[in-house]
Short mmCIF file of N, CA and C in Angstrom, two decimals:
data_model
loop_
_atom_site.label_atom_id
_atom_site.label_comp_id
_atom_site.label_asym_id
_atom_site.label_seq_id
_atom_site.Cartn_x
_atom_site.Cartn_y
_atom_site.Cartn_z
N UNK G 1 -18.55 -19.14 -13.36
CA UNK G 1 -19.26 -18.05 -12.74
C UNK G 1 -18.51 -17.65 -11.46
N UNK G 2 -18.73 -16.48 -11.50
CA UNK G 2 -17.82 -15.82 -9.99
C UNK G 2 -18.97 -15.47 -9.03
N UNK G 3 -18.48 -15.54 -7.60
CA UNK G 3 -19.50 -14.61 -6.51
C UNK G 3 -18.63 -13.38 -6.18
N UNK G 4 -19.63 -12.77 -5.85
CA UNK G 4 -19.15 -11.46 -5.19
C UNK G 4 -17.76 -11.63 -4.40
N UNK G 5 -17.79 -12.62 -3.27
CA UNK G 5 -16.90 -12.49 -2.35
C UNK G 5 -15.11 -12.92 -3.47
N UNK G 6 -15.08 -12.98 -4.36
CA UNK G 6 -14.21 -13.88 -5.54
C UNK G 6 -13.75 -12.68 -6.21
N UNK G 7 -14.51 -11.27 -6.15
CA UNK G 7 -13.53 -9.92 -6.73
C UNK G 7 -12.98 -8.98 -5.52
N UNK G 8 -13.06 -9.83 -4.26
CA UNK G 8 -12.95 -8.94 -3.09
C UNK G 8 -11.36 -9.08 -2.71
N UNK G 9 -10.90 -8.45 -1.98
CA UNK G 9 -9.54 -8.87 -1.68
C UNK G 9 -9.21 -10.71 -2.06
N UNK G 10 -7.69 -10.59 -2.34
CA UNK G 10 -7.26 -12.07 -2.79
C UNK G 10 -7.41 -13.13 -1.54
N UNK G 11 -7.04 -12.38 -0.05
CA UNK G 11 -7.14 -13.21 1.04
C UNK G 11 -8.33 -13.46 1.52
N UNK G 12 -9.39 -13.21 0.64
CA UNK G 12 -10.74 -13.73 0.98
C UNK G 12 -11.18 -15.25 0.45
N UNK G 13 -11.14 -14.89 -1.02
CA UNK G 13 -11.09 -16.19 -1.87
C UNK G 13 -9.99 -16.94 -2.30
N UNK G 14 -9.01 -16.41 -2.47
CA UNK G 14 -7.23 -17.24 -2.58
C UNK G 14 -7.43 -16.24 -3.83
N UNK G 15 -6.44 -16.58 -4.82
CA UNK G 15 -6.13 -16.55 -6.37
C UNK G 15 -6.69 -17.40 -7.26
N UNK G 16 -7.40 -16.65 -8.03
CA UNK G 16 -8.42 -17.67 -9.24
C UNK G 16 -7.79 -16.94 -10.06
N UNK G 17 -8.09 -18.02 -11.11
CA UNK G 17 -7.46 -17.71 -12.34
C UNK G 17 -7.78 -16.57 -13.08
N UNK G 18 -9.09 -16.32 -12.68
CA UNK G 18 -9.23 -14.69 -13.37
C UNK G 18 -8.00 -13.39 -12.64
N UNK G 19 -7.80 -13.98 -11.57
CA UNK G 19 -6.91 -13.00 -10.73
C UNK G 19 -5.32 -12.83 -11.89
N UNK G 20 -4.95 -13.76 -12.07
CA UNK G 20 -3.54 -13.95 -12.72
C UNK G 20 -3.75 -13.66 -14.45
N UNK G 21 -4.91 -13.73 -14.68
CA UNK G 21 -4.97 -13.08 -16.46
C UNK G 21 -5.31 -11.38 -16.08
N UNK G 22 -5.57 -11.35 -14.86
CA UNK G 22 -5.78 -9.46 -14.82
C UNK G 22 -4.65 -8.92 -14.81
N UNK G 23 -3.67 -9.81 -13.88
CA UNK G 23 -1.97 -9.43 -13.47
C UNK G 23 -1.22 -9.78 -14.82
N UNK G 24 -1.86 -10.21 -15.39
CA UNK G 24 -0.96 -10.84 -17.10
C UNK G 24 -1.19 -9.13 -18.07
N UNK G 25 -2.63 -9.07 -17.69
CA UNK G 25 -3.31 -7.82 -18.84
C UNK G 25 -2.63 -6.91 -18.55
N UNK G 26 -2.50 -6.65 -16.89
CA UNK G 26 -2.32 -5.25 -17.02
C UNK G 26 -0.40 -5.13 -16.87
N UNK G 27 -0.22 -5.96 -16.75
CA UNK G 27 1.66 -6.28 -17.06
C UNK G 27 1.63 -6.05 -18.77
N UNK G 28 0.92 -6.81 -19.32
CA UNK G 28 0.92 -6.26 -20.95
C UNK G 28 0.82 -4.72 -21.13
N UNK G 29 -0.36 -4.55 -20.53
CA UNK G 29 -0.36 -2.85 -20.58
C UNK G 29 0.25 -2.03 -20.34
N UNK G 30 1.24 -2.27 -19.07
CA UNK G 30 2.36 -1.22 -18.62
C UNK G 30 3.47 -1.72 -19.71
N UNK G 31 3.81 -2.55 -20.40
CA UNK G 31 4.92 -2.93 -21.33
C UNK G 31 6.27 -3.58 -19.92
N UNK G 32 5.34 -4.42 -19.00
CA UNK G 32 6.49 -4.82 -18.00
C UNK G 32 6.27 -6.45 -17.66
N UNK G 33 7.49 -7.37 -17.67
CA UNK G 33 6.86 -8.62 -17.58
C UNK G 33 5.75 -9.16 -16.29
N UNK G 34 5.78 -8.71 -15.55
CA UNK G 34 4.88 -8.90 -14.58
C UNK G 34 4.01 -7.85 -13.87
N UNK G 35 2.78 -7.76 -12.98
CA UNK G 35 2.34 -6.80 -12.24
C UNK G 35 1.54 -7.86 -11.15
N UNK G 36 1.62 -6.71 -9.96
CA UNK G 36 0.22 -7.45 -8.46
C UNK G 36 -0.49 -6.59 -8.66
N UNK G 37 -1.97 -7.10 -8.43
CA UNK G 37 -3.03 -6.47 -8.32
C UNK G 37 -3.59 -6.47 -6.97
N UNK G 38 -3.92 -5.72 -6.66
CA UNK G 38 -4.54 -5.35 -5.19
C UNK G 38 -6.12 -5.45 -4.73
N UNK G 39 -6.90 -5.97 -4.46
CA UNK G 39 -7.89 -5.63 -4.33
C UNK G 39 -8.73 -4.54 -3.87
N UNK G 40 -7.76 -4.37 -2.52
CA UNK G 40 -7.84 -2.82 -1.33
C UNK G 40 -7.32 -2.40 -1.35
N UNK G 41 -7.18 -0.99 -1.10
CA UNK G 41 -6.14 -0.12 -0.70
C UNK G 41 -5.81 -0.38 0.78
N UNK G 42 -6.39 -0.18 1.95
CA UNK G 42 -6.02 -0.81 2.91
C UNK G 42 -5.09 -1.85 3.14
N UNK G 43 -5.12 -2.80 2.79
CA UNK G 43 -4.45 -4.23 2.38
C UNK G 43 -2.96 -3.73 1.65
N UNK G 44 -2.96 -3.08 0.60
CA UNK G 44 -2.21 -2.62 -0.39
C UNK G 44 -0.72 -1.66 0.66
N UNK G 45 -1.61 -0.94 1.54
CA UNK G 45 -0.72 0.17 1.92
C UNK G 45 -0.32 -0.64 3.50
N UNK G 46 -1.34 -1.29 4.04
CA UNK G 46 -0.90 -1.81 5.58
C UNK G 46 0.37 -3.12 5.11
N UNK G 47 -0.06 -3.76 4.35
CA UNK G 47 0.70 -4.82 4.39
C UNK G 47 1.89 -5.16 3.20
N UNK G 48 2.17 -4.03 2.65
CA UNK G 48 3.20 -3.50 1.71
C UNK G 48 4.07 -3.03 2.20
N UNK G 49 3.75 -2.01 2.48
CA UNK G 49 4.72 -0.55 3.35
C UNK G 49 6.34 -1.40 3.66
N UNK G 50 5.46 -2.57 4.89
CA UNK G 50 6.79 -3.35 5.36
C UNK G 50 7.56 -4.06 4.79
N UNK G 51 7.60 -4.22 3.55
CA UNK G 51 8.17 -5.33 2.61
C UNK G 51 8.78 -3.80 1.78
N UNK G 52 8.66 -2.93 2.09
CA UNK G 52 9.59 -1.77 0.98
C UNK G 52 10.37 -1.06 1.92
N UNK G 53 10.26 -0.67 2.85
CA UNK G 53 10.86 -0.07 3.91
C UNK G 53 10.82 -1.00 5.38
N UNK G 54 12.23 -0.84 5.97
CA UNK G 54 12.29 -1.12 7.25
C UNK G 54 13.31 -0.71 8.43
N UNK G 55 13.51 -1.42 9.54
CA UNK G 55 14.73 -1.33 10.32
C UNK G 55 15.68 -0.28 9.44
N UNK G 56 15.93 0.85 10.71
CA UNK G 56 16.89 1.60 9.69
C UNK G 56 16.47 2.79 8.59
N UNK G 57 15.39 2.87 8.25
CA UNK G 57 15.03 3.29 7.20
C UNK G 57 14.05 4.61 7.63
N UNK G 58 13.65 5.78 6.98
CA UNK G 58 13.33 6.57 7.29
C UNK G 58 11.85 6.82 6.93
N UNK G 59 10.71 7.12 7.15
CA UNK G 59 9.56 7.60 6.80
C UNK G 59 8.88 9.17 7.04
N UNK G 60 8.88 9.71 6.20
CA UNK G 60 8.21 11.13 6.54
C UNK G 60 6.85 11.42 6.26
N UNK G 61 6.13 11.38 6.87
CA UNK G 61 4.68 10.87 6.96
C UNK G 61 3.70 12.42 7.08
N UNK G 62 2.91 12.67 6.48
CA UNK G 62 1.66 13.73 6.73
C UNK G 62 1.12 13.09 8.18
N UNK G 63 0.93 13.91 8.80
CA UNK G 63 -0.28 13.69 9.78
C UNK G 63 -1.21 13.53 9.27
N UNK G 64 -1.93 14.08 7.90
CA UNK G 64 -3.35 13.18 7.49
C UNK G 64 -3.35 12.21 6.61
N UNK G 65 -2.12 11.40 6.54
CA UNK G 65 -1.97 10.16 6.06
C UNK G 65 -3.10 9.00 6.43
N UNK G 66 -3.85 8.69 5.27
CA UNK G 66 -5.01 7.44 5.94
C UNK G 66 -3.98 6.01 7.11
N UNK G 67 -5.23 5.65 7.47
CA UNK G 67 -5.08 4.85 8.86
C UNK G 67 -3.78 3.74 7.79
N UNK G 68 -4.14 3.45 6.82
CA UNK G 68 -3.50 2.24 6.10
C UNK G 68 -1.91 2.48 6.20
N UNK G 69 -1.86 3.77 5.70
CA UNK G 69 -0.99 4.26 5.46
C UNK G 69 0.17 4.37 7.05
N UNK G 70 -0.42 4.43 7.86
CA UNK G 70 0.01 5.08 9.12
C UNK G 70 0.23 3.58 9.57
N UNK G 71 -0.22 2.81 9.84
CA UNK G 71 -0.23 1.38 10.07
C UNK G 71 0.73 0.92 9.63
N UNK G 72 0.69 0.62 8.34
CA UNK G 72 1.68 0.35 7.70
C UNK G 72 3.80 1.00 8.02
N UNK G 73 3.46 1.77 7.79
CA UNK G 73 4.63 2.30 8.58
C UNK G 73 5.37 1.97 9.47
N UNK G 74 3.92 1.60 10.72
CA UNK G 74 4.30 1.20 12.25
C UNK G 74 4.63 -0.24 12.25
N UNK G 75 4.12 -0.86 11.21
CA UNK G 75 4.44 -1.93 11.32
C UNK G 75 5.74 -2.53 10.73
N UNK G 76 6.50 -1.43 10.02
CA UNK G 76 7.79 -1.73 8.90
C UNK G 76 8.63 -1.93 10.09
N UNK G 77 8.65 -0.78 10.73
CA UNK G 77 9.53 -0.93 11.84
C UNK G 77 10.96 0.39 11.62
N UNK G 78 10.14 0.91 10.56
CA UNK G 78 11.24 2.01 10.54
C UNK G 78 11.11 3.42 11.55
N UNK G 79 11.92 4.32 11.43
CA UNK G 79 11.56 5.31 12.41
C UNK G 79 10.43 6.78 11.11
N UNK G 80 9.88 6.82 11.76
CA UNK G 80 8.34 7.83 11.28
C UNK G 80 8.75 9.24 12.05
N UNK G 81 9.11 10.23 11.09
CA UNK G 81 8.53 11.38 11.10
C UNK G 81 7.51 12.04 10.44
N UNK G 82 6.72 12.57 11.64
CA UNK G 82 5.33 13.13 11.01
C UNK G 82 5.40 14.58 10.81
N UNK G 83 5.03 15.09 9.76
CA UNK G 83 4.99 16.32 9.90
C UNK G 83 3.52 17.13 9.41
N UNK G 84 3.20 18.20 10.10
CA UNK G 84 2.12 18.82 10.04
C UNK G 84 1.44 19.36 8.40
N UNK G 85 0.14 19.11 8.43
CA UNK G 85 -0.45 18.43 7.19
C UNK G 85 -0.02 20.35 6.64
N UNK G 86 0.07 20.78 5.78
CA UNK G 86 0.20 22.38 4.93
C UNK G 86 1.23 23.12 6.17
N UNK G 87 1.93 22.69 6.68
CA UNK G 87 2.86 23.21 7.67
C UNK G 87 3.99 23.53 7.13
N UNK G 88 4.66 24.36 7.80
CA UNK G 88 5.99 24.99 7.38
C UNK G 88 6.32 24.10 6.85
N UNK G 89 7.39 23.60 5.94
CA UNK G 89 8.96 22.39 5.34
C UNK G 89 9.30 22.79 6.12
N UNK G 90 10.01 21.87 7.06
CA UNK G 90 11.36 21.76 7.80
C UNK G 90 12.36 20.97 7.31
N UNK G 91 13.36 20.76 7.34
CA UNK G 91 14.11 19.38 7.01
C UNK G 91 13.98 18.14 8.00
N UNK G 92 13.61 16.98 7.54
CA UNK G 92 13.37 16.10 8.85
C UNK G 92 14.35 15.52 9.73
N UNK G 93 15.73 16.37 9.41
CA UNK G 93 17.18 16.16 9.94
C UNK G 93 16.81 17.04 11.68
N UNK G 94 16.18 17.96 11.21
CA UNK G 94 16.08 19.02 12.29
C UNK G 94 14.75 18.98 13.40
N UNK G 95 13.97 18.06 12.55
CA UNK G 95 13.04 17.96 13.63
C UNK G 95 13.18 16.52 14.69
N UNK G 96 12.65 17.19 16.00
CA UNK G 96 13.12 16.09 17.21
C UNK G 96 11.99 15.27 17.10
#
């Protein structure tokens, strides 16, 4: 039997074994040997971001990018250009 707190993010309850037959299923389903499952999006986008991008690396960001999203970023450590949410395209070469 599961509790509530056991389908909530993984860093609540650790990894149970139901966690790793969901990451098995849905790796079957995409036709790929492995997949992570996320619980949050929050979690997903704050504490990802930095493990795909960093030092060096460029981000071009909406201004109405959720908080996760924006976090995440700041925390990669790359340099963030924001640009205005339905705003002109600029190239982000040209903006200061």
């Amino acid at each position: 039997m599961y509790r509530i707190d056991d389908i909530s993010s993984f860093l609540v309850p650790g990894t149970l074994a139901i966690h790793d037959e969901l990451e098995a299923l849905v790796a079957r389903f995409v036709g790929k040997p492995a997949a992570m499952v996320f619980g949050m999006g929050f979690a997903t986008n704050s504490a990802n971001i930095p493990t795909l991008v960093g030092k060096g690396d460029l981000i071009i960001s909406d201004e109405l990018n959720h908080t996760s999203l924006v976090l995440g970023a700041r925390l990669s450590g790359a340099k963030i250009k924001v640009f205005k949410h339905n705003g002109k395209a600029r190239s982000a070469s040209t903006r200061g």
